[in-house]
mmCIF file of C-alpha atoms in Angstrom:
data_model
loop_
_atom_site.group_PDB
_atom_site.id
_atom_site.type_symbol
_atom_site.label_atom_id
_atom_site.label_comp_id
_atom_site.label_asym_id
_atom_site.label_seq_id
_atom_site.Cartn_x
_atom_site.Cartn_y
_atom_site.Cartn_z
ATOM 1 C CA ASP A 233 36.822 -16.019 -53.985
ATOM 2 C CA LYS A 234 34.422 -13.159 -54.489
ATOM 3 C CA ASN A 235 33.680 -13.315 -50.445
ATOM 4 C CA SER A 236 37.229 -13.356 -49.466
ATOM 5 C CA GLY A 237 37.324 -11.437 -46.013
ATOM 6 C CA HIS A 238 33.711 -13.073 -45.131
ATOM 7 C CA VAL A 239 32.722 -16.499 -43.974
ATOM 8 C CA SER A 240 33.531 -19.442 -45.875
ATOM 9 C CA VAL A 241 31.259 -22.438 -45.247
ATOM 10 C CA LEU A 242 32.978 -25.489 -45.896
ATOM 11 C CA LEU A 243 30.613 -28.224 -45.497
ATOM 12 C CA GLY A 244 28.056 -29.870 -47.613
ATOM 13 C CA GLN A 245 26.023 -30.646 -44.691
ATOM 14 C CA ALA A 246 26.360 -27.708 -42.653
ATOM 15 C CA GLU A 247 27.223 -28.785 -39.348
ATOM 16 C CA PRO A 248 28.448 -26.233 -36.751
ATOM 17 C CA GLN A 249 31.958 -28.012 -36.448
ATOM 18 C CA GLY A 250 32.142 -27.377 -40.329
ATOM 19 C CA VAL A 251 32.057 -23.698 -40.465
ATOM 20 C CA ALA A 252 35.306 -21.704 -40.916
ATOM 21 C CA VAL A 253 35.520 -17.992 -41.080
ATOM 22 C CA SER A 254 38.309 -16.554 -43.108
ATOM 23 C CA PHE A 255 40.764 -13.623 -42.721
ATOM 24 C CA ARG A 256 38.125 -11.050 -41.568
ATOM 25 C CA ALA A 257 38.231 -10.891 -37.635
ATOM 26 C CA ARG A 258 35.159 -12.199 -36.038
ATOM 27 C CA THR A 259 33.795 -12.297 -32.522
ATOM 28 C CA GLU A 260 30.992 -14.871 -32.804
ATOM 29 C CA VAL A 261 29.387 -17.624 -35.247
ATOM 30 C CA ALA A 262 25.751 -19.229 -34.298
ATOM 31 C CA VAL A 263 24.212 -21.981 -35.889
ATOM 32 C CA GLY A 264 20.361 -21.879 -36.108
ATOM 33 C CA SER A 265 17.856 -24.641 -35.176
ATOM 34 C CA GLU A 266 17.770 -25.500 -38.926
ATOM 35 C CA PRO A 267 21.507 -26.431 -39.779
ATOM 36 C CA SER A 268 21.984 -24.301 -42.660
ATOM 37 C CA SER A 269 21.358 -21.130 -40.936
ATOM 38 C CA VAL A 270 24.794 -19.524 -39.947
ATOM 39 C CA ALA A 271 24.831 -16.134 -38.333
ATOM 40 C CA VAL A 272 28.368 -14.429 -37.904
ATOM 41 C CA GLY A 273 29.235 -11.312 -36.073
ATOM 42 C CA TYR A 274 32.601 -9.493 -36.839
ATOM 43 C CA PHE A 275 34.790 -7.170 -34.714
ATOM 44 C CA ASP A 276 33.911 -4.043 -36.706
ATOM 45 C CA GLY A 277 30.072 -4.802 -35.893
ATOM 46 C CA LEU A 278 29.358 -6.296 -39.107
ATOM 47 C CA VAL A 279 26.408 -8.932 -38.544
ATOM 48 C CA GLU A 280 25.842 -11.545 -41.387
ATOM 49 C CA LEU A 281 23.166 -14.268 -42.189
ATOM 50 C CA TRP A 282 24.620 -17.153 -44.405
ATOM 51 C CA ASP A 283 22.998 -20.389 -45.833
ATOM 52 C CA ALA A 284 25.347 -22.754 -45.234
ATOM 53 C CA SER A 285 24.142 -25.500 -47.654
ATOM 54 C CA SER A 286 24.276 -23.146 -50.739
ATOM 55 C CA LYS A 287 27.171 -21.380 -49.516
ATOM 56 C CA VAL A 288 25.420 -18.088 -50.082
ATOM 57 C CA LEU A 289 25.465 -14.789 -47.970
ATOM 58 C CA LEU A 290 21.406 -14.174 -47.304
ATOM 59 C CA LYS A 291 21.531 -10.525 -45.866
ATOM 60 C CA VAL A 292 23.847 -8.209 -44.098
ATOM 61 C CA LEU A 293 21.736 -7.661 -40.921
ATOM 62 C CA HIS A 294 23.965 -4.746 -39.763
ATOM 63 C CA PRO A 295 26.674 -3.313 -41.647
ATOM 64 C CA GLY A 296 29.370 -2.614 -39.155
ATOM 65 C CA ALA A 297 31.737 0.506 -39.102
ATOM 66 C CA VAL A 298 34.479 1.716 -41.035
ATOM 67 C CA SER A 299 36.775 1.280 -37.985
ATOM 68 C CA GLU A 300 36.842 -1.376 -35.022
ATOM 69 C CA MET A 301 37.917 1.631 -32.774
ATOM 70 C CA ILE A 302 34.745 3.263 -33.226
ATOM 71 C CA SER A 303 32.245 0.171 -33.147
ATOM 72 C CA PRO A 304 31.581 -2.445 -30.604
ATOM 73 C CA SER A 305 32.150 -6.065 -31.731
ATOM 74 C CA ALA A 306 29.002 -7.649 -32.877
ATOM 75 C CA HIS A 307 27.393 -10.666 -30.941
ATOM 76 C CA VAL A 308 24.710 -13.149 -32.172
ATOM 77 C CA ALA A 309 22.612 -15.797 -30.786
ATOM 78 C CA PHE A 310 19.928 -18.059 -32.156
ATOM 79 C CA ALA A 311 16.775 -19.237 -30.080
ATOM 80 C CA PRO A 312 17.109 -23.081 -29.894
ATOM 81 C CA ARG A 313 13.664 -23.855 -30.997
ATOM 82 C CA ALA A 314 12.556 -21.159 -33.035
ATOM 83 C CA HIS A 315 13.387 -18.950 -36.049
ATOM 84 C CA LEU A 316 14.531 -16.070 -33.997
ATOM 85 C CA LEU A 317 17.982 -14.427 -34.194
ATOM 86 C CA ALA A 318 19.239 -12.046 -31.512
ATOM 87 C CA ALA A 319 22.101 -9.721 -32.865
ATOM 88 C CA THR A 320 23.599 -6.592 -32.025
ATOM 89 C CA ALA A 321 23.254 -3.585 -34.330
ATOM 90 C CA GLY A 322 25.785 -1.044 -32.816
ATOM 91 C CA MET A 323 26.583 0.512 -29.844
ATOM 92 C CA GLY A 324 23.790 -0.361 -27.118
ATOM 93 C CA ILE A 325 21.251 -1.820 -29.631
ATOM 94 C CA LEU A 326 20.175 -5.339 -29.750
ATOM 95 C CA LYS A 327 17.690 -6.502 -32.343
ATOM 96 C CA LEU A 328 15.520 -9.461 -32.579
ATOM 97 C CA HIS A 329 15.012 -10.934 -36.193
ATOM 98 C CA ASP A 330 12.087 -13.170 -36.720
ATOM 99 C CA LEU A 331 13.685 -15.037 -39.709
ATOM 100 C CA ALA A 332 10.508 -16.838 -40.550
ATOM 101 C CA ALA A 333 8.379 -13.905 -40.815
ATOM 102 C CA GLY A 334 11.054 -11.497 -42.153
ATOM 103 C CA ARG A 335 10.785 -8.906 -39.383
ATOM 104 C CA GLU A 336 13.168 -7.396 -37.063
ATOM 105 C CA ASN A 337 12.821 -5.183 -34.137
ATOM 106 C CA ILE A 338 14.906 -3.444 -31.401
ATOM 107 C CA ILE A 339 14.290 -5.459 -28.100
ATOM 108 C CA TRP A 340 16.690 -3.285 -26.085
ATOM 109 C CA GLN A 341 18.468 -0.022 -26.201
ATOM 110 C CA ALA A 342 20.903 1.801 -24.192
ATOM 111 C CA PRO A 343 23.208 3.720 -26.443
ATOM 112 C CA GLU A 344 25.826 4.477 -23.439
ATOM 113 C CA SER A 345 26.184 0.493 -23.302
ATOM 114 C CA TRP A 346 28.411 -1.915 -24.551
ATOM 115 C CA ILE A 347 26.912 -5.180 -25.129
ATOM 116 C CA ARG A 348 29.413 -7.954 -24.461
ATOM 117 C CA ASP A 349 27.334 -11.226 -24.639
ATOM 118 C CA ILE A 350 23.955 -12.553 -25.510
ATOM 119 C CA SER A 351 22.455 -15.764 -25.132
ATOM 120 C CA PHE A 352 19.098 -17.610 -24.848
ATOM 121 C CA PRO A 353 18.081 -20.712 -22.137
ATOM 122 C CA LEU A 354 16.833 -23.903 -23.707
ATOM 123 C CA ASP A 355 13.329 -22.740 -23.974
ATOM 124 C CA GLY A 356 13.897 -19.584 -25.757
ATOM 125 C CA THR A 357 11.728 -17.605 -23.946
ATOM 126 C CA ARG A 358 14.030 -15.320 -22.650
ATOM 127 C CA LEU A 359 17.356 -13.557 -23.597
ATOM 128 C CA SER A 360 19.907 -12.397 -21.500
ATOM 129 C CA ALA A 361 22.488 -9.793 -22.382
ATOM 130 C CA CYS A 362 25.688 -8.927 -20.485
ATOM 131 C CA THR A 363 26.125 -5.238 -20.920
ATOM 132 C CA VAL A 364 28.971 -2.363 -19.731
ATOM 133 C CA GLY A 365 27.646 0.931 -19.229
ATOM 134 C CA THR A 366 28.160 4.113 -17.239
ATOM 135 C CA ASN A 367 26.568 2.626 -14.238
ATOM 136 C CA GLY A 368 29.058 -0.407 -14.530
ATOM 137 C CA PRO A 369 28.452 -3.922 -15.668
ATOM 138 C CA SER A 370 24.932 -5.687 -15.752
ATOM 139 C CA VAL A 371 22.831 -8.522 -17.078
ATOM 140 C CA VAL A 372 19.558 -7.798 -18.724
ATOM 141 C CA VAL A 373 17.074 -10.481 -18.790
ATOM 142 C CA ILE A 374 14.257 -9.950 -21.539
ATOM 143 C CA ASP A 375 11.054 -11.548 -22.131
ATOM 144 C CA VAL A 376 11.110 -12.452 -25.588
ATOM 145 C CA ALA A 377 7.581 -12.843 -26.489
ATOM 146 C CA ARG A 378 6.408 -9.845 -24.876
ATOM 147 C CA GLY A 379 9.580 -7.700 -25.530
ATOM 148 C CA LEU A 380 9.790 -6.452 -22.064
ATOM 149 C CA ILE A 381 13.000 -6.292 -19.498
ATOM 150 C CA VAL A 382 12.277 -8.867 -16.894
ATOM 151 C CA SER A 383 15.470 -7.622 -14.653
ATOM 152 C CA THR A 384 18.636 -6.005 -14.926
ATOM 153 C CA ASN A 385 21.218 -7.404 -12.722
ATOM 154 C CA ALA A 386 24.467 -5.778 -11.420
ATOM 155 C CA THR A 387 27.323 -7.817 -11.895
ATOM 156 C CA VAL A 388 31.062 -7.837 -10.769
ATOM 157 C CA GLY A 389 34.065 -8.655 -13.048
ATOM 158 C CA ALA A 390 32.695 -7.908 -16.445
ATOM 159 C CA ASN A 391 34.051 -5.259 -18.688
ATOM 160 C CA ALA A 392 34.323 -4.106 -22.179
ATOM 161 C CA HIS A 393 36.489 -7.031 -22.892
ATOM 162 C CA SER A 394 35.089 -9.530 -20.836
ATOM 163 C CA GLY A 395 31.729 -10.872 -19.291
ATOM 164 C CA VAL A 396 29.228 -13.458 -20.306
ATOM 165 C CA ALA A 397 25.384 -14.163 -19.163
ATOM 166 C CA SER A 398 23.477 -17.346 -19.281
ATOM 167 C CA LEU A 399 20.210 -18.363 -18.154
ATOM 168 C CA SER A 400 19.505 -21.917 -16.994
ATOM 169 C CA ALA A 401 17.507 -24.349 -18.981
ATOM 170 C CA ASP A 402 14.216 -23.487 -17.674
ATOM 171 C CA GLY A 403 14.929 -19.555 -17.577
ATOM 172 C CA GLN A 404 14.829 -19.038 -13.895
ATOM 173 C CA ARG A 405 18.511 -18.712 -12.794
ATOM 174 C CA LEU A 406 20.847 -16.662 -14.177
ATOM 175 C CA PHE A 407 24.659 -17.495 -14.363
#
């Protein structure tokens, strides 16, 4: 089909288990609070937003790079109860996309860092990002509403190929 190499949404009702990705290597798929919103991050840094119910690519949020060797893998995460999508936008850049308002802004930036993982707790008020930079691996916790860094926490064991970060449901504990 004309979207070969991109996401193919195979479900009529767009439930998360019905999302399938075709031949292009992807790193993450996130399903929004409205089941028809699907974000996909690829190994070359490309980030796409899809409408699963109509099987239409809505927007390319980040174009990715010519080579996977010069671009970090893309990561995506929806806030559980809002129309907010966090997505990487190249080396050390994390953007917050307000899909309802049609706005985006850089919420965190560290050009020397690779972003390994991003996630929201259940209340969606904070965002955690596992990063690996020149000072080693760390987890950055960001207050979403204020766009401020709440804490930066050194970690052990994360590297450019592994490492995750999660906040507890109340956003108070880091795992």
